Amino acid sequence: MRHWIVVPAAGSGRRFGGGVPKQYLELGGRPVIVHALERLLRSDPAGLVVVLAPGDEHWPRLTGRDDPRILTAVGGVERVDSVRAGLALLAGRAAPEDPVLVHDAVRPCVALDDIRALLAAADHPGGAVLAVPVADTLKRVDDSGRVAATEPRAGLWAAQTPQLCRYGVLVAALAAAGAGDASITDEAAALEAAGHRPQVVPGRRDNIKVTWPADLALAAAILAAQEGA
Ligand code: C5P
């Protein structure tokens, strides 16, 4: 069964700060996004769409973007808008029943085994999502920095990417979510809002998302450990 991949990479990295968007920062000698793309391409997709910010100056200079399976689209205001743009480029290429993986450009440590485990869940009608059980105790914190409540941790999982869904089902779910909807932070949220119940596929803890500056050093250590394994 052939599959497709969409990689939203149109974020500006508001939380990370600094000038260069985090997907283009160097990690072990290569930009963050190049690690992610290499790992995704190893799953042998029929095509992979990278969704770029309008006027992105970094992508054209990137080595590692010349694989013939890579296509590019221009993203939108929120992540959900960028994913929608990536899926739109696949119209006429992907069949409605083809599985599509969506993976954040800023998760460079994703393991091929996890991608394969997710693809093995492609028959699930509501899609599938890699996730890990939450380990920390979760506090709700008010504006003054004080703990307002402790959230019960039982049954809570942290969703990662890739997330998987049949092309037709995902397009319909994202069409139903409004443009610029910042509350839809992953594909599973759009699928849930459309009445689906995505399957959780337990993932590896080292599939971290580079969000804060300290994550870069952590990602470098993870990549080094994976290469040594
Ligand atoms: O901002 P956040 O860390 O949730 O971004 C996750 C992924 O979504 C990143 O790869 C980022 O580049 C991408 N993104 C996007 N379009 C946006 C916002 C984020 O493609 N408007």
mmCIF file of N, CA and C and ligand atoms in Angstrom, residues 7-15 22-23 51-52 75-83 103-107 185 209-211, ligand 1:
data_model
loop_
_atom_site.group_PDB
_atom_site.id
_atom_site.type_symbol
_atom_site.label_atom_id
_atom_site.label_comp_id
_atom_site.label_asym_id
_atom_site.label_seq_id
_atom_site.Cartn_x
_atom_site.Cartn_y
_atom_site.Cartn_z
ATOM 1 N N VAL A 7 4.825 17.456 5.560
ATOM 2 C CA VAL A 7 5.694 17.971 6.622
ATOM 3 C C VAL A 7 5.456 19.476 6.789
ATOM 4 N N PRO A 8 4.646 19.881 7.786
ATOM 5 C CA PRO A 8 4.477 21.318 8.021
ATOM 6 C C PRO A 8 5.788 21.925 8.538
ATOM 7 N N ALA A 9 6.305 22.909 7.806
ATOM 8 C CA ALA A 9 7.584 23.546 8.167
ATOM 9 C C ALA A 9 7.470 25.053 7.965
ATOM 10 N N ALA A 10 6.266 25.587 8.181
ATOM 11 C CA ALA A 10 6.028 27.005 7.902
ATOM 12 C C ALA A 10 5.962 27.843 9.164
ATOM 13 N N GLY A 11 6.399 27.268 10.293
ATOM 14 C CA GLY A 11 6.338 28.003 11.557
ATOM 15 C C GLY A 11 7.478 29.005 11.672
ATOM 16 N N SER A 12 7.241 30.046 12.462
ATOM 17 C CA SER A 12 8.279 31.067 12.637
ATOM 18 C C SER A 12 9.052 30.877 13.939
ATOM 19 N N GLY A 13 8.628 29.922 14.775
ATOM 20 C CA GLY A 13 9.351 29.650 16.013
ATOM 21 C C GLY A 13 9.212 30.746 17.049
ATOM 22 N N ARG A 14 7.964 31.205 17.264
ATOM 23 C CA ARG A 14 7.722 32.276 18.254
ATOM 24 C C ARG A 14 8.256 31.914 19.631
ATOM 25 N N ARG A 15 8.027 30.645 20.069
ATOM 26 C CA ARG A 15 8.426 30.258 21.418
ATOM 27 C C ARG A 15 9.934 30.073 21.534
ATOM 28 N N LYS A 22 13.390 27.410 13.837
ATOM 29 C CA LYS A 22 14.053 26.267 14.490
ATOM 30 C C LYS A 22 14.262 25.079 13.557
ATOM 31 N N GLN A 23 13.403 24.925 12.531
ATOM 32 C CA GLN A 23 13.577 23.790 11.617
ATOM 33 C C GLN A 23 14.849 23.893 10.788
ATOM 34 N N VAL A 51 5.811 21.908 3.600
ATOM 35 C CA VAL A 51 5.016 23.139 3.552
ATOM 36 C C VAL A 51 5.843 24.268 4.156
ATOM 37 N N LEU A 52 6.132 25.267 3.324
ATOM 38 C CA LEU A 52 7.074 26.333 3.686
ATOM 39 C C LEU A 52 6.344 27.643 3.973
ATOM 40 N N GLY A 75 2.582 27.525 3.186
ATOM 41 C CA GLY A 75 1.736 27.347 4.357
ATOM 42 C C GLY A 75 0.918 28.561 4.727
ATOM 43 N N GLY A 76 0.228 28.447 5.860
ATOM 44 C CA GLY A 76 -0.682 29.505 6.294
ATOM 45 C C GLY A 76 -0.385 29.985 7.702
ATOM 46 N N VAL A 77 -1.371 30.676 8.283
ATOM 47 C CA VAL A 77 -1.188 31.360 9.565
ATOM 48 C C VAL A 77 -0.952 30.363 10.704
ATOM 49 N N GLU A 78 -1.780 29.331 10.776
ATOM 50 C CA GLU A 78 -1.647 28.313 11.821
ATOM 51 C C GLU A 78 -1.197 26.997 11.200
ATOM 52 N N ARG A 79 -0.697 26.101 12.056
ATOM 53 C CA ARG A 79 -0.237 24.797 11.575
ATOM 54 C C ARG A 79 -1.321 24.092 10.765
ATOM 55 N N VAL A 80 -2.563 24.155 11.245
ATOM 56 C CA VAL A 80 -3.653 23.478 10.548
ATOM 57 C C VAL A 80 -3.814 24.014 9.127
ATOM 58 N N ASP A 81 -3.579 25.309 8.927
ATOM 59 C CA ASP A 81 -3.676 25.893 7.582
ATOM 60 C C ASP A 81 -2.550 25.356 6.689
ATOM 61 N N SER A 82 -1.378 25.182 7.280
ATOM 62 C CA SER A 82 -0.241 24.661 6.515
ATOM 63 C C SER A 82 -0.482 23.209 6.102
ATOM 64 N N VAL A 83 -1.012 22.412 7.011
ATOM 65 C CA VAL A 83 -1.291 21.002 6.681
ATOM 66 C C VAL A 83 -2.343 20.941 5.565
ATOM 67 N N HIS A 103 3.972 14.933 9.635
ATOM 68 C CA HIS A 103 5.069 14.953 10.618
ATOM 69 C C HIS A 103 5.670 16.347 10.721
ATOM 70 N N ASP A 104 5.803 16.837 11.961
ATOM 71 C CA ASP A 104 6.402 18.151 12.180
ATOM 72 C C ASP A 104 7.878 18.156 11.765
ATOM 73 N N ALA A 105 8.270 19.205 11.031
ATOM 74 C CA ALA A 105 9.672 19.343 10.617
ATOM 75 C C ALA A 105 10.611 19.420 11.819
ATOM 76 N N VAL A 106 10.056 19.768 12.984
ATOM 77 C CA VAL A 106 10.879 19.996 14.170
ATOM 78 C C VAL A 106 10.937 18.764 15.092
ATOM 79 N N ARG A 107 10.620 17.588 14.536
ATOM 80 C CA ARG A 107 10.849 16.324 15.279
ATOM 81 C C ARG A 107 11.891 15.523 14.504
ATOM 82 N N THR A 185 -4.338 21.752 17.130
ATOM 83 C CA THR A 185 -2.876 21.728 17.115
ATOM 84 C C THR A 185 -2.312 20.446 16.517
ATOM 85 N N LYS A 209 10.081 17.107 20.285
ATOM 86 C CA LYS A 209 9.817 18.248 19.408
ATOM 87 C C LYS A 209 10.735 19.395 19.822
ATOM 88 N N VAL A 210 11.508 19.906 18.898
ATOM 89 C CA VAL A 210 12.400 21.029 19.203
ATOM 90 C C VAL A 210 11.535 22.285 19.313
ATOM 91 N N THR A 211 11.289 22.696 20.555
ATOM 92 C CA THR A 211 10.401 23.832 20.820
ATOM 93 C C THR A 211 11.138 24.963 21.519
HETATM 94 O O1 C5P B 1 4.533 25.817 16.470
HETATM 95 P P1 C5P B 1 4.655 24.338 16.608
HETATM 96 O O2 C5P B 1 5.869 23.912 17.358
HETATM 97 O O3 C5P B 1 3.414 23.647 17.047
HETATM 98 O O4 C5P B 1 4.908 23.833 15.106
HETATM 99 C C1 C5P B 1 4.882 22.478 14.756
HETATM 100 C C2 C5P B 1 5.215 22.345 13.273
HETATM 101 O O5 C5P B 1 4.233 23.038 12.496
HETATM 102 C C3 C5P B 1 6.562 22.952 12.916
HETATM 103 O O6 C5P B 1 7.244 22.074 12.032
HETATM 104 C C4 C5P B 1 6.194 24.262 12.257
HETATM 105 O O7 C5P B 1 7.133 24.686 11.274
HETATM 106 C C5 C5P B 1 4.862 23.924 11.605
HETATM 107 N N1 C5P B 1 3.985 25.101 11.397
HETATM 108 C C6 C5P B 1 3.502 25.366 10.111
HETATM 109 N N2 C5P B 1 2.703 26.460 9.893
HETATM 110 C C7 C5P B 1 2.370 27.292 10.896
HETATM 111 C C8 C5P B 1 2.829 27.030 12.222
HETATM 112 C C9 C5P B 1 3.631 25.919 12.435
HETATM 113 O O8 C5P B 1 3.816 24.617 9.180
HETATM 114 N N3 C5P B 1 1.612 28.352 10.632
#
